[in-house]
Amino acid sequence: MRAKPEQAPEHSMDPRAGEEETFRHSVIDNAVYVDGERVDSPLSLGDAIAALRSRPGAMAWIGLYRPEEAELIKAAEEFGLHELAIEDAIVAHQRPKADRYGDTLFVVLRAAQYLDQPEKVAFGELHVFVGPDFVLTVRHSEAPDLSKVRRRMESDPDLLRQGPQAVLYAILDAVVDGYAPVVAGLQNDVDEIEVQVFGGDPAAPRRIYALSREVIEFQRATSPLVPMLDGFIAGSPKYGVNEELQRYLRDVSDHAITVTERVAGFRQMLQDILVVNATLVSQQQNEEMTKLTAASIAQGDEVKKISAWAAILFAPTLVGTIYGMNFDHMPELHWLLGYPMAIMLLGVVCLTLYLVFKRRDWL
């Protein structure tokens, strides 16, 4: 194994990069199995390797939680792990994948769990090294809980007797089964959002956007699993995986396909809901604009009526104002027919204005 560069290209993406380098014990569980039975529980990585080497036909299953770089380098030296895989395990933040380096398989998985209280999906990362006689798991988060996987395997010696490939199957099965509560939680969130949208909740678009981001992240975690499992099944004869274990892998693949289809459906549903929400908002705005327009038209009609009556009343006011002036030498003041003529003039003018405004629908 050639010397590692001083800093990996992805080192800047590691949230622990700035922390003080202090070596700590990160071995969660260590076990050596012979013929499907636990025969030793070493306390350290070195003891596990020594116990494995001293027992022909044994298998070691070593579980690490957020290990230091020095621990992983030591494991790489003992088990002959490829430096690129170790670099990925150190930096983390990898996409789900499966890479084979000689007789060692390196698998990256993204576990997920649904948090009820904040209604969010939390993601974890798991790295698995599978060799001819060992399984090394590296967790960078609390999920998945591999202690349940270990208890399951230890309670089934016949399955555990099939070696590291069986352990990998059990881990894959646990990760994929862990997606079921997440799918149920997301389905519930989608249902709630539909109620919000059709109820006119103004907070619905923000929640749609937040949930869409979670669904996309979940899709990134689950979509690589199907081709990964198909590759494992296709390569089973080459790597000595028996028919029974192949059937188990196909079952996990079926569950993974179901999950990916549901997730793809959620993404499409959220896009459709967003379109429906935009349509409903547009309809609501159109209705408000229609109401405003109707109110404006009604207001205009009232203004027309007021203006028309003001114009009609302006004529007698004008005449009355003229003849109300206190001048002695106005020709009509002493005319015998002046008063009837003024009254007739007022009537004719008012009637003419009324008919004009009536014809123009102002009255």
GROMACS .gro file of C-alpha atoms in nm:
model
  363
    1MET     CA    1   0.000   0.000   0.000
    2ARG     CA    2   0.158   0.328  -0.112
    3ALA     CA    3   0.183   0.626   0.121
    4LYS     CA    4  -0.136   0.826   0.155
    5PRO     CA    5  -0.134   1.192   0.049
    6GLU     CA    6  -0.123   1.440   0.331
    7GLN     CA    7  -0.480   1.544   0.260
    8ALA     CA    8  -0.749   1.359   0.065
    9PRO     CA    9  -0.924   1.551  -0.216
   10GLU     CA   10  -1.253   1.523  -0.026
   11HIS     CA   11  -1.104   1.626   0.308
   12SER     CA   12  -1.266   1.969   0.290
   13MET     CA   13  -1.608   1.801   0.289
   14ASP     CA   14  -1.544   1.622   0.618
   15PRO     CA   15  -1.718   1.804   0.907
   16ARG     CA   16  -1.464   1.653   1.146
   17ALA     CA   17  -1.166   1.784   0.948
   18GLY     CA   18  -1.104   2.075   1.184
   19GLU     CA   19  -1.130   1.873   1.504
   20GLU     CA   20  -0.828   1.787   1.709
   21GLU     CA   21  -0.673   1.457   1.610
   22THR     CA   22  -0.708   1.242   1.921
   23PHE     CA   23  -0.700   0.865   1.901
   24ARG     CA   24  -0.995   0.701   2.070
   25HIS     CA   25  -1.133   0.352   2.095
   26SER     CA   26  -1.417   0.311   1.846
   27VAL     CA   27  -1.472  -0.067   1.842
   28ILE     CA   28  -1.841  -0.126   1.914
   29ASP     CA   29  -1.843  -0.504   1.890
   30ASN     CA   30  -1.582  -0.759   1.799
   31ALA     CA   31  -1.651  -1.124   1.738
   32VAL     CA   32  -1.485  -1.426   1.587
   33TYR     CA   33  -1.712  -1.703   1.458
   34VAL     CA   34  -1.641  -2.062   1.374
   35ASP     CA   35  -1.908  -2.274   1.207
   36GLY     CA   36  -2.176  -2.014   1.281
   37GLU     CA   37  -2.098  -1.984   1.652
   38ARG     CA   38  -1.925  -1.702   1.839
   39VAL     CA   39  -1.604  -1.838   1.984
   40ASP     CA   40  -1.428  -1.521   2.091
   41SER     CA   41  -1.507  -1.155   2.168
   42PRO     CA   42  -1.177  -0.966   2.142
   43LEU     CA   43  -1.156  -0.624   2.302
   44SER     CA   44  -0.942  -0.460   2.036
   45LEU     CA   45  -0.884  -0.468   1.665
   46GLY     CA   46  -0.543  -0.628   1.708
   47ASP     CA   47  -0.683  -0.903   1.932
   48ALA     CA   48  -0.958  -0.975   1.679
   49ILE     CA   49  -0.707  -1.013   1.398
   50ALA     CA   50  -0.488  -1.239   1.613
   51ALA     CA   51  -0.786  -1.457   1.710
   52LEU     CA   52  -0.891  -1.481   1.346
   53ARG     CA   53  -0.546  -1.588   1.231
   54SER     CA   54  -0.519  -1.852   1.504
   55ARG     CA   55  -0.841  -2.033   1.409
   56PRO     CA   56  -0.863  -2.197   1.063
   57GLY     CA   57  -1.200  -2.149   0.899
   58ALA     CA   58  -1.294  -1.864   1.133
   59MET     CA   59  -1.468  -1.540   1.039
   60ALA     CA   60  -1.425  -1.205   1.213
   61TRP     CA   61  -1.698  -0.944   1.231
   62ILE     CA   62  -1.561  -0.611   1.352
   63GLY     CA   63  -1.788  -0.313   1.410
   64LEU     CA   64  -1.642   0.039   1.426
   65TYR     CA   65  -1.822   0.363   1.508
   66ARG     CA   66  -1.671   0.690   1.382
   67PRO     CA   67  -1.318   0.547   1.390
   68GLU     CA   68  -1.006   0.759   1.378
   69GLU     CA   69  -0.797   0.757   1.064
   70ALA     CA   70  -0.520   0.565   1.244
   71GLU     CA   71  -0.759   0.281   1.327
   72LEU     CA   72  -0.876   0.246   0.969
   73ILE     CA   73  -0.519   0.256   0.839
   74LYS     CA   74  -0.430  -0.020   1.083
   75ALA     CA   75  -0.727  -0.227   0.966
   76ALA     CA   76  -0.623  -0.165   0.606
   77GLU     CA   77  -0.274  -0.292   0.677
   78GLU     CA   78  -0.399  -0.605   0.854
   79PHE     CA   79  -0.673  -0.697   0.605
   80GLY     CA   80  -0.509  -0.560   0.289
   81LEU     CA   81  -0.781  -0.304   0.220
   82HIS     CA   82  -0.740  -0.075  -0.078
   83GLU     CA   83  -0.633   0.280  -0.001
   84LEU     CA   84  -0.915   0.434  -0.209
   85ALA     CA   85  -1.176   0.248  -0.008
   86ILE     CA   86  -1.009   0.352   0.317
   87GLU     CA   87  -1.003   0.713   0.198
   88ASP     CA   88  -1.377   0.697   0.130
   89ALA     CA   89  -1.439   0.545   0.472
   90ILE     CA   90  -1.236   0.817   0.643
   91VAL     CA   91  -1.395   1.112   0.466
   92ALA     CA   92  -1.747   0.964   0.446
   93HIS     CA   93  -2.024   1.157   0.263
   94GLN     CA   94  -2.022   0.896  -0.013
   95ARG     CA   95  -2.303   0.792  -0.242
   96PRO     CA   96  -2.433   0.434  -0.214
   97LYS     CA   97  -2.208   0.209  -0.419
   98ALA     CA   98  -2.028  -0.124  -0.434
   99ASP     CA   99  -1.663  -0.148  -0.543
  100ARG     CA  100  -1.453  -0.461  -0.558
  101TYR     CA  101  -1.081  -0.448  -0.488
  102GLY     CA  102  -0.936  -0.793  -0.548
  103ASP     CA  103  -1.106  -1.035  -0.310
  104THR     CA  104  -1.248  -0.755  -0.093
  105LEU     CA  105  -1.586  -0.593  -0.156
  106PHE     CA  106  -1.643  -0.236  -0.038
  107VAL     CA  107  -2.007  -0.133   0.002
  108VAL     CA  108  -2.147   0.209   0.097
  109LEU     CA  109  -2.505   0.225   0.221
  110ARG     CA  110  -2.728   0.515   0.327
  111ALA     CA  111  -2.960   0.424   0.609
  112ALA     CA  112  -3.267   0.637   0.683
  113GLN     CA  113  -3.510   0.679   0.967
  114TYR     CA  114  -3.824   0.889   1.000
  115LEU     CA  115  -3.833   1.126   1.299
  116ASP     CA  116  -4.195   1.167   1.410
  117GLN     CA  117  -4.163   1.484   1.616
  118PRO     CA  118  -3.998   1.713   1.358
  119GLU     CA  119  -4.150   1.510   1.071
  120LYS     CA  120  -3.814   1.480   0.898
  121VAL     CA  121  -3.598   1.205   0.753
  122ALA     CA  122  -3.256   1.151   0.913
  123PHE     CA  123  -2.987   0.981   0.706
  124GLY     CA  124  -2.693   0.775   0.820
  125GLU     CA  125  -2.393   0.631   0.640
  126LEU     CA  126  -2.252   0.281   0.666
  127HIS     CA  127  -1.937   0.140   0.505
  128VAL     CA  128  -1.893  -0.236   0.483
  129PHE     CA  129  -1.572  -0.420   0.392
  130VAL     CA  130  -1.639  -0.783   0.302
  131GLY     CA  131  -1.341  -1.013   0.265
  132PRO     CA  132  -1.294  -1.390   0.240
  133ASP     CA  133  -1.290  -1.431   0.621
  134PHE     CA  134  -1.394  -1.099   0.769
  135VAL     CA  135  -1.657  -0.827   0.773
  136LEU     CA  136  -1.559  -0.477   0.882
  137THR     CA  137  -1.840  -0.228   0.932
  138VAL     CA  138  -1.777   0.145   0.975
  139ARG     CA  139  -2.067   0.359   1.093
  140HIS     CA  140  -2.065   0.737   1.080
  141SER     CA  141  -2.406   0.780   1.244
  142GLU     CA  142  -2.636   0.611   1.493
  143ALA     CA  143  -2.839   0.444   1.219
  144PRO     CA  144  -2.851   0.165   1.129
  145ASP     CA  145  -2.844  -0.030   1.453
  146LEU     CA  146  -2.621  -0.323   1.360
  147SER     CA  147  -2.654  -0.481   1.704
  148LYS     CA  148  -2.997  -0.609   1.594
  149VAL     CA  149  -2.841  -0.754   1.279
  150ARG     CA  150  -2.574  -0.927   1.483
  151ARG     CA  151  -2.829  -1.074   1.724
  152ARG     CA  152  -3.036  -1.197   1.432
  153MET     CA  153  -2.737  -1.366   1.270
  154GLU     CA  154  -2.615  -1.521   1.596
  155SER     CA  155  -2.962  -1.665   1.654
  156ASP     CA  156  -2.943  -1.835   1.312
  157PRO     CA  157  -2.614  -2.032   1.300
  158ASP     CA  158  -2.710  -2.194   0.970
  159LEU     CA  159  -2.724  -1.854   0.803
  160LEU     CA  160  -2.415  -1.721   0.980
  161ARG     CA  161  -2.227  -2.036   0.878
  162GLN     CA  162  -2.244  -1.917   0.517
  163GLY     CA  163  -1.979  -1.657   0.596
  164PRO     CA  164  -1.922  -1.290   0.518
  165GLN     CA  165  -2.166  -1.287   0.224
  166ALA     CA  166  -2.446  -1.384   0.462
  167VAL     CA  167  -2.352  -1.100   0.697
  168LEU     CA  168  -2.361  -0.857   0.403
  169TYR     CA  169  -2.705  -0.988   0.309
  170ALA     CA  170  -2.831  -0.934   0.667
  171ILE     CA  171  -2.697  -0.577   0.669
  172LEU     CA  172  -2.857  -0.501   0.333
  173ASP     CA  173  -3.184  -0.651   0.451
  174ALA     CA  174  -3.179  -0.439   0.768
  175VAL     CA  175  -3.107  -0.118   0.577
  176VAL     CA  176  -3.380  -0.183   0.318
  177ASP     CA  177  -3.633  -0.288   0.586
  178GLY     CA  178  -3.551   0.035   0.768
  179TYR     CA  179  -3.683   0.227   0.470
  180ALA     CA  180  -4.040   0.102   0.528
  181PRO     CA  181  -4.118   0.340   0.821
  182VAL     CA  182  -3.967   0.624   0.620
  183VAL     CA  183  -4.195   0.547   0.325
  184ALA     CA  184  -4.496   0.537   0.560
  185GLY     CA  185  -4.395   0.868   0.718
  186LEU     CA  186  -4.348   1.037   0.382
  187GLN     CA  187  -4.684   0.903   0.264
  188ASN     CA  188  -4.847   1.056   0.571
  189ASP     CA  189  -4.672   1.389   0.502
  190VAL     CA  190  -4.791   1.386   0.141
  191ASP     CA  191  -5.149   1.319   0.255
  192GLU     CA  192  -5.130   1.608   0.503
  193ILE     CA  193  -4.996   1.840   0.235
  194GLU     CA  194  -5.286   1.751   0.006
  195VAL     CA  195  -5.526   1.857   0.283
  196GLN     CA  196  -5.330   2.180   0.331
  197VAL     CA  197  -5.333   2.261  -0.039
  198PHE     CA  198  -5.705   2.205  -0.090
  199GLY     CA  199  -5.772   2.385   0.237
  200GLY     CA  200  -5.597   2.695   0.109
  201ASP     CA  201  -5.321   2.693   0.373
  202PRO     CA  202  -5.064   2.961   0.273
  203ALA     CA  203  -4.786   2.756   0.441
  204ALA     CA  204  -4.836   2.464   0.201
  205PRO     CA  205  -4.581   2.569  -0.067
  206ARG     CA  206  -4.301   2.596   0.190
  207ARG     CA  207  -4.378   2.249   0.324
  208ILE     CA  208  -4.398   2.106  -0.029
  209TYR     CA  209  -4.053   2.244  -0.102
  210ALA     CA  210  -3.904   2.106   0.221
  211LEU     CA  211  -4.060   1.763   0.168
  212SER     CA  212  -3.944   1.757  -0.195
  213ARG     CA  213  -3.586   1.804  -0.080
  214GLU     CA  214  -3.620   1.511   0.163
  215VAL     CA  215  -3.773   1.290  -0.106
  216ILE     CA  216  -3.491   1.375  -0.347
  217GLU     CA  217  -3.232   1.293  -0.080
  218PHE     CA  218  -3.414   0.967   0.000
  219GLN     CA  219  -3.421   0.883  -0.370
  220ARG     CA  220  -3.045   0.934  -0.389
  221ALA     CA  221  -3.004   0.691  -0.100
  222THR     CA  222  -3.230   0.419  -0.241
  223SER     CA  223  -3.203   0.430  -0.621
  224PRO     CA  224  -2.848   0.282  -0.642
  225LEU     CA  225  -2.953  -0.021  -0.437
  226VAL     CA  226  -3.144  -0.200  -0.713
  227PRO     CA  227  -2.854  -0.218  -0.963
  228MET     CA  228  -2.619  -0.293  -0.674
  229LEU     CA  229  -2.827  -0.593  -0.563
  230ASP     CA  230  -2.870  -0.708  -0.922
  231GLY     CA  231  -2.492  -0.709  -0.952
  232PHE     CA  232  -2.456  -0.913  -0.634
  233ILE     CA  233  -2.709  -1.167  -0.759
  234ALA     CA  234  -2.547  -1.187  -1.103
  235GLY     CA  235  -2.203  -1.241  -0.949
  236SER     CA  236  -2.318  -1.495  -0.692
  237PRO     CA  237  -2.198  -1.805  -0.879
  238LYS     CA  238  -1.856  -1.650  -0.934
  239TYR     CA  239  -1.807  -1.579  -0.563
  240GLY     CA  240  -1.957  -1.901  -0.430
  241VAL     CA  241  -2.287  -1.768  -0.297
  242ASN     CA  242  -2.528  -2.060  -0.260
  243GLU     CA  243  -2.881  -2.074  -0.396
  244GLU     CA  244  -3.049  -2.010  -0.060
  245LEU     CA  245  -2.858  -1.687  -0.004
  246GLN     CA  246  -2.930  -1.581  -0.362
  247ARG     CA  247  -3.302  -1.619  -0.288
  248TYR     CA  248  -3.259  -1.398   0.018
  249LEU     CA  249  -3.082  -1.137  -0.194
  250ARG     CA  250  -3.360  -1.145  -0.451
  251ASP     CA  251  -3.610  -1.084  -0.172
  252VAL     CA  252  -3.411  -0.780  -0.058
  253SER     CA  253  -3.398  -0.663  -0.421
  254ASP     CA  254  -3.777  -0.690  -0.447
  255HIS     CA  255  -3.818  -0.477  -0.136
  256ALA     CA  256  -3.568  -0.224  -0.271
  257ILE     CA  257  -3.759  -0.201  -0.600
  258THR     CA  258  -4.082  -0.138  -0.409
  259VAL     CA  259  -3.916   0.139  -0.208
  260THR     CA  260  -3.766   0.308  -0.516
  261GLU     CA  261  -4.100   0.295  -0.696
  262ARG     CA  262  -4.279   0.449  -0.398
  263VAL     CA  263  -4.017   0.722  -0.366
  264ALA     CA  264  -4.041   0.801  -0.737
  265GLY     CA  265  -4.418   0.818  -0.693
  266PHE     CA  266  -4.380   1.061  -0.401
  267ARG     CA  267  -4.161   1.289  -0.610
  268GLN     CA  268  -4.413   1.292  -0.895
  269MET     CA  269  -4.702   1.347  -0.652
  270LEU     CA  270  -4.526   1.644  -0.493
  271GLN     CA  271  -4.464   1.796  -0.836
  272ASP     CA  272  -4.832   1.747  -0.921
  273ILE     CA  273  -4.939   1.893  -0.586
  274LEU     CA  274  -4.719   2.195  -0.646
  275VAL     CA  275  -4.886   2.248  -0.984
  276VAL     CA  276  -5.231   2.207  -0.828
  277ASN     CA  277  -5.138   2.452  -0.553
  278ALA     CA  278  -5.021   2.707  -0.812
  279THR     CA  279  -5.347   2.655  -1.005
  280LEU     CA  280  -5.559   2.701  -0.692
  281VAL     CA  281  -5.367   3.013  -0.596
  282SER     CA  282  -5.414   3.147  -0.948
  283GLN     CA  283  -5.785   3.070  -0.934
  284GLN     CA  284  -5.813   3.242  -0.598
  285GLN     CA  285  -5.632   3.547  -0.734
  286ASN     CA  286  -5.860   3.549  -1.039
  287GLU     CA  287  -6.166   3.533  -0.816
  288GLU     CA  288  -6.035   3.820  -0.607
  289MET     CA  289  -5.961   4.019  -0.921
  290THR     CA  290  -6.313   3.944  -1.049
  291LYS     CA  291  -6.460   4.066  -0.722
  292LEU     CA  292  -6.246   4.380  -0.735
  293THR     CA  293  -6.346   4.440  -1.095
  294ALA     CA  294  -6.714   4.392  -1.012
  295ALA     CA  295  -6.680   4.630  -0.719
  296SER     CA  296  -6.502   4.881  -0.941
  297ILE     CA  297  -6.776   4.855  -1.206
  298ALA     CA  298  -7.046   4.899  -0.942
  299GLN     CA  299  -6.860   5.197  -0.802
  300GLY     CA  300  -6.832   5.343  -1.151
  301ASP     CA  301  -7.205   5.300  -1.203
  302GLU     CA  302  -7.274   5.487  -0.880
  303VAL     CA  303  -7.036   5.763  -0.984
  304LYS     CA  304  -7.217   5.789  -1.318
  305LYS     CA  305  -7.555   5.823  -1.144
  306ILE     CA  306  -7.425   6.083  -0.904
  307SER     CA  307  -7.261   6.275  -1.187
  308ALA     CA  308  -7.580   6.258  -1.399
  309TRP     CA  309  -7.805   6.388  -1.119
  310ALA     CA  310  -7.549   6.652  -1.034
  311ALA     CA  311  -7.555   6.770  -1.398
  312ILE     CA  312  -7.937   6.770  -1.405
  313LEU     CA  313  -7.956   6.969  -1.083
  314PHE     CA  314  -7.688   7.207  -1.205
  315ALA     CA  315  -7.921   7.359  -1.471
  316PRO     CA  316  -8.187   7.494  -1.231
  317THR     CA  317  -7.915   7.597  -0.992
  318LEU     CA  318  -7.748   7.801  -1.267
  319VAL     CA  319  -8.074   7.968  -1.374
  320GLY     CA  320  -8.175   8.033  -1.017
  321THR     CA  321  -7.836   8.184  -0.946
  322ILE     CA  322  -7.857   8.421  -1.241
  323TYR     CA  323  -8.207   8.546  -1.159
  324GLY     CA  324  -8.126   8.562  -0.794
  325MET     CA  325  -7.879   8.847  -0.850
  326ASN     CA  326  -8.001   9.180  -0.712
  327PHE     CA  327  -7.987   9.396  -1.026
  328ASP     CA  328  -8.267   9.641  -1.112
  329HIS     CA  329  -8.214   9.649  -1.486
  330MET     CA  330  -8.245   9.282  -1.581
  331PRO     CA  331  -8.482   9.255  -1.884
  332GLU     CA  332  -8.673   8.948  -1.765
  333LEU     CA  333  -8.744   9.072  -1.413
  334HIS     CA  334  -9.048   9.281  -1.511
  335TRP     CA  335  -9.162   9.067  -1.801
  336LEU     CA  336  -9.510   8.917  -1.755
  337LEU     CA  337  -9.409   8.578  -1.899
  338GLY     CA  338  -9.061   8.575  -1.740
  339TYR     CA  339  -9.144   8.340  -1.456
  340PRO     CA  340  -9.329   8.080  -1.669
  341MET     CA  341  -9.053   8.103  -1.929
  342ALA     CA  342  -8.786   8.037  -1.666
  343ILE     CA  343  -8.979   7.742  -1.524
  344MET     CA  344  -9.028   7.599  -1.873
  345LEU     CA  345  -8.661   7.646  -1.951
  346LEU     CA  346  -8.563   7.461  -1.633
  347GLY     CA  347  -8.796   7.177  -1.716
  348VAL     CA  348  -8.676   7.144  -2.076
  349VAL     CA  349  -8.310   7.146  -1.977
  350CYS     CA  350  -8.355   6.895  -1.695
  351LEU     CA  351  -8.567   6.663  -1.913
  352THR     CA  352  -8.316   6.682  -2.197
  353LEU     CA  353  -8.026   6.596  -1.965
  354TYR     CA  354  -8.226   6.313  -1.810
  355LEU     CA  355  -8.301   6.159  -2.150
  356VAL     CA  356  -7.938   6.190  -2.261
  357PHE     CA  357  -7.804   6.024  -1.947
  358LYS     CA  358  -8.075   5.757  -1.959
  359ARG     CA  359  -7.987   5.667  -2.316
  360ARG     CA  360  -7.621   5.629  -2.217
  361ASP     CA  361  -7.713   5.407  -1.920
  362TRP     CA  362  -7.594   5.656  -1.667
  363LEU     CA  363  -7.931   5.641  -1.497
   0.00000   0.00000   0.00000
